mmCIF file of N, CA and C in Angstrom:
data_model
loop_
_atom_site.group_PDB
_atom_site.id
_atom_site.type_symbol
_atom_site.label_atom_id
_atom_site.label_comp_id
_atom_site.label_asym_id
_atom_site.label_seq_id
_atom_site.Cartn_x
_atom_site.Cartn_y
_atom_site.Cartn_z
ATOM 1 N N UNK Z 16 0.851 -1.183 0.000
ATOM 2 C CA UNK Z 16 0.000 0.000 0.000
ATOM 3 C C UNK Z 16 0.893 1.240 0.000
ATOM 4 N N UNK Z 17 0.283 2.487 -0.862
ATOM 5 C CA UNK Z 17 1.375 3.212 -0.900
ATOM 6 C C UNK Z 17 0.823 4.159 0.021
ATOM 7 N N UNK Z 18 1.756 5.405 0.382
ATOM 8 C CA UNK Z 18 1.403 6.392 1.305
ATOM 9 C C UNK Z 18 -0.020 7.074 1.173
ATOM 10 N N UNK Z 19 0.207 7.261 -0.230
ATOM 11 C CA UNK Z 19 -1.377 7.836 -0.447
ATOM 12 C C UNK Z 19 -2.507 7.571 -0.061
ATOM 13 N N UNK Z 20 -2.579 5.790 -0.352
ATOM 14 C CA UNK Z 20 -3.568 4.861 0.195
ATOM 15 C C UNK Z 20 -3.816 4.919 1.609
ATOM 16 N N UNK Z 21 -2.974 4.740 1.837
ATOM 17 C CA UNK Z 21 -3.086 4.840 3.460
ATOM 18 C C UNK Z 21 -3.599 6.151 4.229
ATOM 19 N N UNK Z 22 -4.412 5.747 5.344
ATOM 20 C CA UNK Z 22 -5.704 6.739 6.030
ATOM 21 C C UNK Z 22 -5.638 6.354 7.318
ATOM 22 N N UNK Z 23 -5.478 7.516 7.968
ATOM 23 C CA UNK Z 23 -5.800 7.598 9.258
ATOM 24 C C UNK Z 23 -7.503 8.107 9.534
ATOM 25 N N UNK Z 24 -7.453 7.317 10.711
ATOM 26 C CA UNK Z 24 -9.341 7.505 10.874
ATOM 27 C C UNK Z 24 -9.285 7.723 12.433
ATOM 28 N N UNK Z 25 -9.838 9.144 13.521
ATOM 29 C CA UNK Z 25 -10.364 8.789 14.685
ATOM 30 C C UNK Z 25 -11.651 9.442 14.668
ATOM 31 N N UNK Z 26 -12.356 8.755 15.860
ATOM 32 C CA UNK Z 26 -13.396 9.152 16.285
ATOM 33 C C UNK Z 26 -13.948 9.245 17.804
ATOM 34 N N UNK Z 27 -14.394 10.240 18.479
ATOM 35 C CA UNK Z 27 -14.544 10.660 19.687
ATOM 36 C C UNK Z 27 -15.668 11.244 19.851
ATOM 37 N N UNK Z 28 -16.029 11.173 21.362
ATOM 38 C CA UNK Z 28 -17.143 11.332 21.360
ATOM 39 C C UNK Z 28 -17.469 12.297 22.590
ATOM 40 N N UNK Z 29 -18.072 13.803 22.276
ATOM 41 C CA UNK Z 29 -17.936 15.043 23.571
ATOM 42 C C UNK Z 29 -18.965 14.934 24.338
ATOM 43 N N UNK Z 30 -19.097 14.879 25.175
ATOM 44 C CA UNK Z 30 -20.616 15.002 26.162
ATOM 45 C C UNK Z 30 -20.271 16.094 27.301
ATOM 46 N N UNK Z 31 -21.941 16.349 27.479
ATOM 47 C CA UNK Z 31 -22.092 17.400 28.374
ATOM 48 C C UNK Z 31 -23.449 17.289 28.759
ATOM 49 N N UNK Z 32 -24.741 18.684 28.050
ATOM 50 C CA UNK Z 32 -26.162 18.599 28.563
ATOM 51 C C UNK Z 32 -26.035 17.612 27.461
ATOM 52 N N UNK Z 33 -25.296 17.152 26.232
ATOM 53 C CA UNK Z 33 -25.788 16.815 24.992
ATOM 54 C C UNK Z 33 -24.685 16.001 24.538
ATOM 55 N N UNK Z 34 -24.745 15.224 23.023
ATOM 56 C CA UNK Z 34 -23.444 14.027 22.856
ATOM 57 C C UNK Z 34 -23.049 14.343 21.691
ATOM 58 N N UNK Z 35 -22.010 14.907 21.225
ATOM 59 C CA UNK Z 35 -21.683 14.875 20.172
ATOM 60 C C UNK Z 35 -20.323 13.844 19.406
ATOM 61 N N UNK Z 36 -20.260 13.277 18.362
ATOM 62 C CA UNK Z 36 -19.832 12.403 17.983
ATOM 63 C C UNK Z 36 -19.312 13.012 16.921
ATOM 64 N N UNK Z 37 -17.428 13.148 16.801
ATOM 65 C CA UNK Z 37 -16.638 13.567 15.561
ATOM 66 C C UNK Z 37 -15.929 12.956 15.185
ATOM 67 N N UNK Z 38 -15.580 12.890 13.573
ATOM 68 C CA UNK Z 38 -14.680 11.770 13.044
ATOM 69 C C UNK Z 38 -13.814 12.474 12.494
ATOM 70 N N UNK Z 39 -12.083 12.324 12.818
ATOM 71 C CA UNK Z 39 -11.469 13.158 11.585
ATOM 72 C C UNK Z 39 -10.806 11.954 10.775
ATOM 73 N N UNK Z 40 -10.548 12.580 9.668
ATOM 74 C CA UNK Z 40 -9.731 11.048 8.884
ATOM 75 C C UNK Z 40 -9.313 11.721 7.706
ATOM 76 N N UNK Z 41 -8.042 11.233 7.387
ATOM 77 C CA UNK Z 41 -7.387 11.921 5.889
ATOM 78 C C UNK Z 41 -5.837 11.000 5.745
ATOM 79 N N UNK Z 42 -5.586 11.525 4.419
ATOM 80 C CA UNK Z 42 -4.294 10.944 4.141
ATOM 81 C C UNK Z 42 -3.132 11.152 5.187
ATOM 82 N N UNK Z 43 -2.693 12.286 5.230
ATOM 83 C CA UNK Z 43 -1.628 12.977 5.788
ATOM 84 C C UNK Z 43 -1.457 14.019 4.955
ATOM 85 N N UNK Z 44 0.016 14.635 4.974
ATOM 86 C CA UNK Z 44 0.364 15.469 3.882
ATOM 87 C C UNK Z 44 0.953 14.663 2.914
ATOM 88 N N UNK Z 45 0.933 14.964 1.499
ATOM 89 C CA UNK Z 45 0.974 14.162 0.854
ATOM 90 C C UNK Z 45 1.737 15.002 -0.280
ATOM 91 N N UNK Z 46 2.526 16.077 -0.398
ATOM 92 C CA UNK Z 46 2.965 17.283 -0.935
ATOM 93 C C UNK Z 46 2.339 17.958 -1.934
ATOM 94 N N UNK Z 47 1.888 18.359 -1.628
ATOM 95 C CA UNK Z 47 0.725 19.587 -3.004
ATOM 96 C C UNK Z 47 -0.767 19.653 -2.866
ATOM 97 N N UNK Z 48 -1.253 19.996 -3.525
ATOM 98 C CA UNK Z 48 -2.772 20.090 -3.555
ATOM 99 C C UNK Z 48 -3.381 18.604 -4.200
ATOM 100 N N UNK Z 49 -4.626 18.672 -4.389
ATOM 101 C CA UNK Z 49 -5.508 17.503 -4.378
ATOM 102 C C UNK Z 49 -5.194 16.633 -5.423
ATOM 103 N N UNK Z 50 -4.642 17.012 -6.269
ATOM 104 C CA UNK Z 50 -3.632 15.499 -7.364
ATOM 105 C C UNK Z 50 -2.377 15.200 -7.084
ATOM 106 N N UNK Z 51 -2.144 15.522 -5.679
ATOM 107 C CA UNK Z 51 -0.787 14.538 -5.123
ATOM 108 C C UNK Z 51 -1.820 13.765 -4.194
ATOM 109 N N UNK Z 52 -2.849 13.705 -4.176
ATOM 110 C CA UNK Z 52 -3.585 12.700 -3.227
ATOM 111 C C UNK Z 52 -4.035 13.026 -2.072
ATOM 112 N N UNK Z 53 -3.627 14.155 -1.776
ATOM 113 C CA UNK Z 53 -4.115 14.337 0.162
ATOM 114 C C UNK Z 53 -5.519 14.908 0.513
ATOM 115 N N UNK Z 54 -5.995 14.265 1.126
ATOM 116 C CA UNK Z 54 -7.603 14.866 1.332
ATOM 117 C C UNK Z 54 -7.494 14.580 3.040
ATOM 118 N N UNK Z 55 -9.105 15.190 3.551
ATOM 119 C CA UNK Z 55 -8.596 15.240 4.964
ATOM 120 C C UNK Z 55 -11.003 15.562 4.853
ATOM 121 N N UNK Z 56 -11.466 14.620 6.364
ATOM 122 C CA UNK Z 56 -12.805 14.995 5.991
ATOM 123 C C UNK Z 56 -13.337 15.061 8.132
ATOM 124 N N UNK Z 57 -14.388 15.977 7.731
ATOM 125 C CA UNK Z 57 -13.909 16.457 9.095
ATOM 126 C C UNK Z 57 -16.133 15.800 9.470
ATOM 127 N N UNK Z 58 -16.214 14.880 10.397
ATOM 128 C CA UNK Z 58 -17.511 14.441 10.829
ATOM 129 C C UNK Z 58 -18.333 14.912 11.568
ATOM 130 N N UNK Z 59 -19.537 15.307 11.480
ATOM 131 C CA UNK Z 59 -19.992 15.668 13.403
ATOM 132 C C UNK Z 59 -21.394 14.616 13.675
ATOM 133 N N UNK Z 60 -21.779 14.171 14.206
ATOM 134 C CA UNK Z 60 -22.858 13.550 14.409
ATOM 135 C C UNK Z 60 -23.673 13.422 15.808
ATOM 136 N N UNK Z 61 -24.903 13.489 15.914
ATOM 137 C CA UNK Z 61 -25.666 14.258 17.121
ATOM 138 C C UNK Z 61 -26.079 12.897 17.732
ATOM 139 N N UNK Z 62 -25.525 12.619 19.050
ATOM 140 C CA UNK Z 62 -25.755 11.594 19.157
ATOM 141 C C UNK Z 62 -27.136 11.497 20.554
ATOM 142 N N UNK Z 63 -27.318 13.192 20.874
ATOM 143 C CA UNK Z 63 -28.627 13.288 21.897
ATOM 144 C C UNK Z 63 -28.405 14.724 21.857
ATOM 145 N N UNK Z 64 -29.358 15.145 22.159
ATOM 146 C CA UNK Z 64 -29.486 16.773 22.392
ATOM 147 C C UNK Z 64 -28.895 17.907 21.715
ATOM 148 N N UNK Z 65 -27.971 17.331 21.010
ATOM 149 C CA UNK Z 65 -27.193 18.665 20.368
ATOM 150 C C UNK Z 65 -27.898 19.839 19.912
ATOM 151 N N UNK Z 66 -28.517 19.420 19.471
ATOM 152 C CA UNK Z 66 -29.303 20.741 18.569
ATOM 153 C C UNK Z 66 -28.511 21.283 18.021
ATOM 154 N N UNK Z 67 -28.082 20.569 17.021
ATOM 155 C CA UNK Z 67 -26.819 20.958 15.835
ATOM 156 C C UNK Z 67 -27.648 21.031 13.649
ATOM 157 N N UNK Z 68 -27.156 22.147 13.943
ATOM 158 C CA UNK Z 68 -27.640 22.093 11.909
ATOM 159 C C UNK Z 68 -26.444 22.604 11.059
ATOM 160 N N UNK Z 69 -26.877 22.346 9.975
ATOM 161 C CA UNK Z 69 -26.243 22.878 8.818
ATOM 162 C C UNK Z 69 -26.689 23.203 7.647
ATOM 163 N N UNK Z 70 -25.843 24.046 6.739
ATOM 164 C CA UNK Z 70 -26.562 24.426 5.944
ATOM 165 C C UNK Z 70 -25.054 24.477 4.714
ATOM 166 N N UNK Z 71 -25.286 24.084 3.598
ATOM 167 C CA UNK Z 71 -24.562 24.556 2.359
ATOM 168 C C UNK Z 71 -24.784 24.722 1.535
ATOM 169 N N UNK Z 72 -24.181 26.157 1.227
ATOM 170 C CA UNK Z 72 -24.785 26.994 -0.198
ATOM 171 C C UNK Z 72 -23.476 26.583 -1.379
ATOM 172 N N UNK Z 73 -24.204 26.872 -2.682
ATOM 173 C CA UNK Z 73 -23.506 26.298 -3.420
ATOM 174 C C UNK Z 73 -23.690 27.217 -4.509
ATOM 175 N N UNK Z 74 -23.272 27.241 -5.357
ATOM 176 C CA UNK Z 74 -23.402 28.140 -6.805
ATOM 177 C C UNK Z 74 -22.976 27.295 -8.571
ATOM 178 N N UNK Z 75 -23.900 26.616 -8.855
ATOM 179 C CA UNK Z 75 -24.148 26.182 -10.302
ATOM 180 C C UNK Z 75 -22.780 24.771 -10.506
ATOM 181 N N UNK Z 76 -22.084 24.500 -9.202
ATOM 182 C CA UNK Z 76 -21.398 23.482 -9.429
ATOM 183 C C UNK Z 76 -21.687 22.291 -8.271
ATOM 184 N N UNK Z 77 -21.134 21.331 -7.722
ATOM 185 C CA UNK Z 77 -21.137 20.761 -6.743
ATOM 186 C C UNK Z 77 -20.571 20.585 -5.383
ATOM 187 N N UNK Z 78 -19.990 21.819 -5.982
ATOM 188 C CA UNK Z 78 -18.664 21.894 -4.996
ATOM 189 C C UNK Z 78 -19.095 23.146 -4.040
ATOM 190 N N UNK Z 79 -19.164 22.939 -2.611
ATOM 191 C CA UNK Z 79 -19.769 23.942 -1.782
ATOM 192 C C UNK Z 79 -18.951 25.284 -1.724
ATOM 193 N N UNK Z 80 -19.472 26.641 -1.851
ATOM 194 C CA UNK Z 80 -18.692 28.010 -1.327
ATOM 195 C C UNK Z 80 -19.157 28.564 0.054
ATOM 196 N N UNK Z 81 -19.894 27.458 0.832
ATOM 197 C CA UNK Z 81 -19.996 28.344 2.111
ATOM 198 C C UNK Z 81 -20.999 26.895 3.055
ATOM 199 N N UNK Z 82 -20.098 26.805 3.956
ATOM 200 C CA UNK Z 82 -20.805 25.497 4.755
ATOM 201 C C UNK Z 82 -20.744 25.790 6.287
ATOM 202 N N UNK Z 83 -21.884 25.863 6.727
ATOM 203 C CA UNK Z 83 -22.675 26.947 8.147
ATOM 204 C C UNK Z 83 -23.078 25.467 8.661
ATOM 205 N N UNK Z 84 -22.196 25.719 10.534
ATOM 206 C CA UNK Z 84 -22.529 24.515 11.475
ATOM 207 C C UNK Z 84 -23.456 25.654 12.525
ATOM 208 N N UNK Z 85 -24.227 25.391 13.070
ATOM 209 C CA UNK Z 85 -24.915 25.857 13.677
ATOM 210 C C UNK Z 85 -25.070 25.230 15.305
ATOM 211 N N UNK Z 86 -25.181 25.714 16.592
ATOM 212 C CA UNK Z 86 -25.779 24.618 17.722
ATOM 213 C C UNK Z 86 -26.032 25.526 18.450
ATOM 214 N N UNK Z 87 -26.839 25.281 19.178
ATOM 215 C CA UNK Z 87 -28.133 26.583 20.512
ATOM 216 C C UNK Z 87 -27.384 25.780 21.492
ATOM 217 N N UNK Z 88 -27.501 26.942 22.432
ATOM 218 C CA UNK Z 88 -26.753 26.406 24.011
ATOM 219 C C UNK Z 88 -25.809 26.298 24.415
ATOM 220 N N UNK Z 89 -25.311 26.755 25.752
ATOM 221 C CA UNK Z 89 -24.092 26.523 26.340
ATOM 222 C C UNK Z 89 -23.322 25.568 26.284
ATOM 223 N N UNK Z 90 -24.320 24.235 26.449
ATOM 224 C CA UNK Z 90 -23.097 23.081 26.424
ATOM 225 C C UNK Z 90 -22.829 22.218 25.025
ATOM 226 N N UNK Z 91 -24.013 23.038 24.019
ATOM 227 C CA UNK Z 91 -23.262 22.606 22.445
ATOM 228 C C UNK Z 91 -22.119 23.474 21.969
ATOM 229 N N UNK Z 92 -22.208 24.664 22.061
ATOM 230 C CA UNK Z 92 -21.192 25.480 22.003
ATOM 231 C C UNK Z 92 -20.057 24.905 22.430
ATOM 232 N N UNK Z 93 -19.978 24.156 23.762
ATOM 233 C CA UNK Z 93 -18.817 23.722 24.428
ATOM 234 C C UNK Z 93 -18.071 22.492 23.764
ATOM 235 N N UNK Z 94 -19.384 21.868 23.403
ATOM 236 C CA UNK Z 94 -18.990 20.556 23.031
ATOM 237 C C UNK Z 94 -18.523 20.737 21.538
ATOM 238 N N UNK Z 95 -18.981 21.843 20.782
ATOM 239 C CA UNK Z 95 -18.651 22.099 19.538
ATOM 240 C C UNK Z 95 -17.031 22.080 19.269
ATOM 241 N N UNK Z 96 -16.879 23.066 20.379
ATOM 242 C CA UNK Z 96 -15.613 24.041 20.059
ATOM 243 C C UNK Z 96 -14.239 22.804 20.345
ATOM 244 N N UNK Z 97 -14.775 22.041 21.528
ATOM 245 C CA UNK Z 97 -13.823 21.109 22.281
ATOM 246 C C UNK Z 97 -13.761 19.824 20.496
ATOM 247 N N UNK Z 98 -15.000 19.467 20.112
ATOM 248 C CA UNK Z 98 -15.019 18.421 19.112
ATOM 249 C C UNK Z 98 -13.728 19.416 17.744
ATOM 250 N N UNK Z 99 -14.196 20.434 17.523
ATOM 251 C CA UNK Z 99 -13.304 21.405 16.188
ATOM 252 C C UNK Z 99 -11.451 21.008 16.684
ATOM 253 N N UNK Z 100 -11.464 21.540 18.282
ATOM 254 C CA UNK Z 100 -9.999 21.342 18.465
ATOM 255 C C UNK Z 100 -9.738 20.049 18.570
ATOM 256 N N UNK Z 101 -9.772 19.237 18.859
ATOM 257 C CA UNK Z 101 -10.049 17.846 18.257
ATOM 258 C C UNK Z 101 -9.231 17.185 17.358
ATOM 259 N N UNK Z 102 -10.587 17.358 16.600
ATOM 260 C CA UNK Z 102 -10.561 17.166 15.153
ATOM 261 C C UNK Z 102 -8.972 17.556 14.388
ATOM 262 N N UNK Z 103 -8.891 19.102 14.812
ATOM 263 C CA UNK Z 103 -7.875 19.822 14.069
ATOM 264 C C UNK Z 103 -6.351 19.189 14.698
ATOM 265 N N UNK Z 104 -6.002 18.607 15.658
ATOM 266 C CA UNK Z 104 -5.171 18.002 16.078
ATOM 267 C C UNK Z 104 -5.181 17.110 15.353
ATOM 268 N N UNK Z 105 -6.046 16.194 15.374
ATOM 269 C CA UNK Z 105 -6.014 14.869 14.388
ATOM 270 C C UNK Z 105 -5.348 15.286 13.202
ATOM 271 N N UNK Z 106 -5.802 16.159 12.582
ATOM 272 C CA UNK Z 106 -5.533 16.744 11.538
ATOM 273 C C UNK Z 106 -4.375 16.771 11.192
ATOM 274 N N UNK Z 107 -3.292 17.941 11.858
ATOM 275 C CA UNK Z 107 -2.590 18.545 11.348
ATOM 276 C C UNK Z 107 -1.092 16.770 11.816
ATOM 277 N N UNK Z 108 -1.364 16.049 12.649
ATOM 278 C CA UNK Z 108 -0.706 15.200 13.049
ATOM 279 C C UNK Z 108 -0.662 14.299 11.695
ATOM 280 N N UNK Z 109 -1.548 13.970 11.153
ATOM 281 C CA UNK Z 109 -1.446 12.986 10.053
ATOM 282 C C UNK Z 109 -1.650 11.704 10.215
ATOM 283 N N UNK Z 110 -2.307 11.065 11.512
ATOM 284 C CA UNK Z 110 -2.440 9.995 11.814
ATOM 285 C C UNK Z 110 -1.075 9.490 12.382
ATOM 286 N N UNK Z 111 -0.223 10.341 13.345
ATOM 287 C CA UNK Z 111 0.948 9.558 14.009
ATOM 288 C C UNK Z 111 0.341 9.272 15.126
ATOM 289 N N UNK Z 112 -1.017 9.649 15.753
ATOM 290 C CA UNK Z 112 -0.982 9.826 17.717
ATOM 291 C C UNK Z 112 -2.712 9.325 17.820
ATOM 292 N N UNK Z 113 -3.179 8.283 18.629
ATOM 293 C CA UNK Z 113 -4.518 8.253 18.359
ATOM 294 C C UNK Z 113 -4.919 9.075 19.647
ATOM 295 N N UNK Z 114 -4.302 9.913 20.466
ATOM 296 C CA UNK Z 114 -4.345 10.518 21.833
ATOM 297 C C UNK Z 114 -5.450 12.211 21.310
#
């Protein structure tokens, strides 16, 4: 399997008044933009109470120009912000740390 192929995947799960459930997963860096292979996809999923939405606008292609997460309340807010930093760790690591 070559580097490209290969994918790191985590998933965690924030609780508070409410449960939220995030997945990050991507190649790594992979040097260049999207035809050297590297992609990276970021999850959220409501697993009680969140009161989480979204919305994406788009313009005559398929490809989104504006993608709105939305959540009411103190402890989605919390759980939001804690799931984003997260995520973005996962991220920028490349799949070396499942911590």
């Amino acid at each position: 399997m070559t580097r490209a192929e290969e994918a790191f995947r985590y998933t965690k799960t924030f609780e508070d008044f409410c449960s939220l459930k995030v997945q990050a997963m991507g190649s790594g860096p992979q040097g260049g933009d999207t035809g050297h292979g590297g992609w990276a996809v970021v999850s959220f999923e409501d697993l009680g109470s969140t009161n989480i939405n979204a919305s994406i606008e788009r313009e005559h292609s398929d490809r989104a120009n504006k993608i709105t997460i939305r959540v009411g309340g103190d402890a989605e807010v919390a759980v939001l912000a804690d799931a984003l930093e997260w995520a973005a760790r996962r991220l920028r690591e490349g799949g070396g740390s499942t911590v």
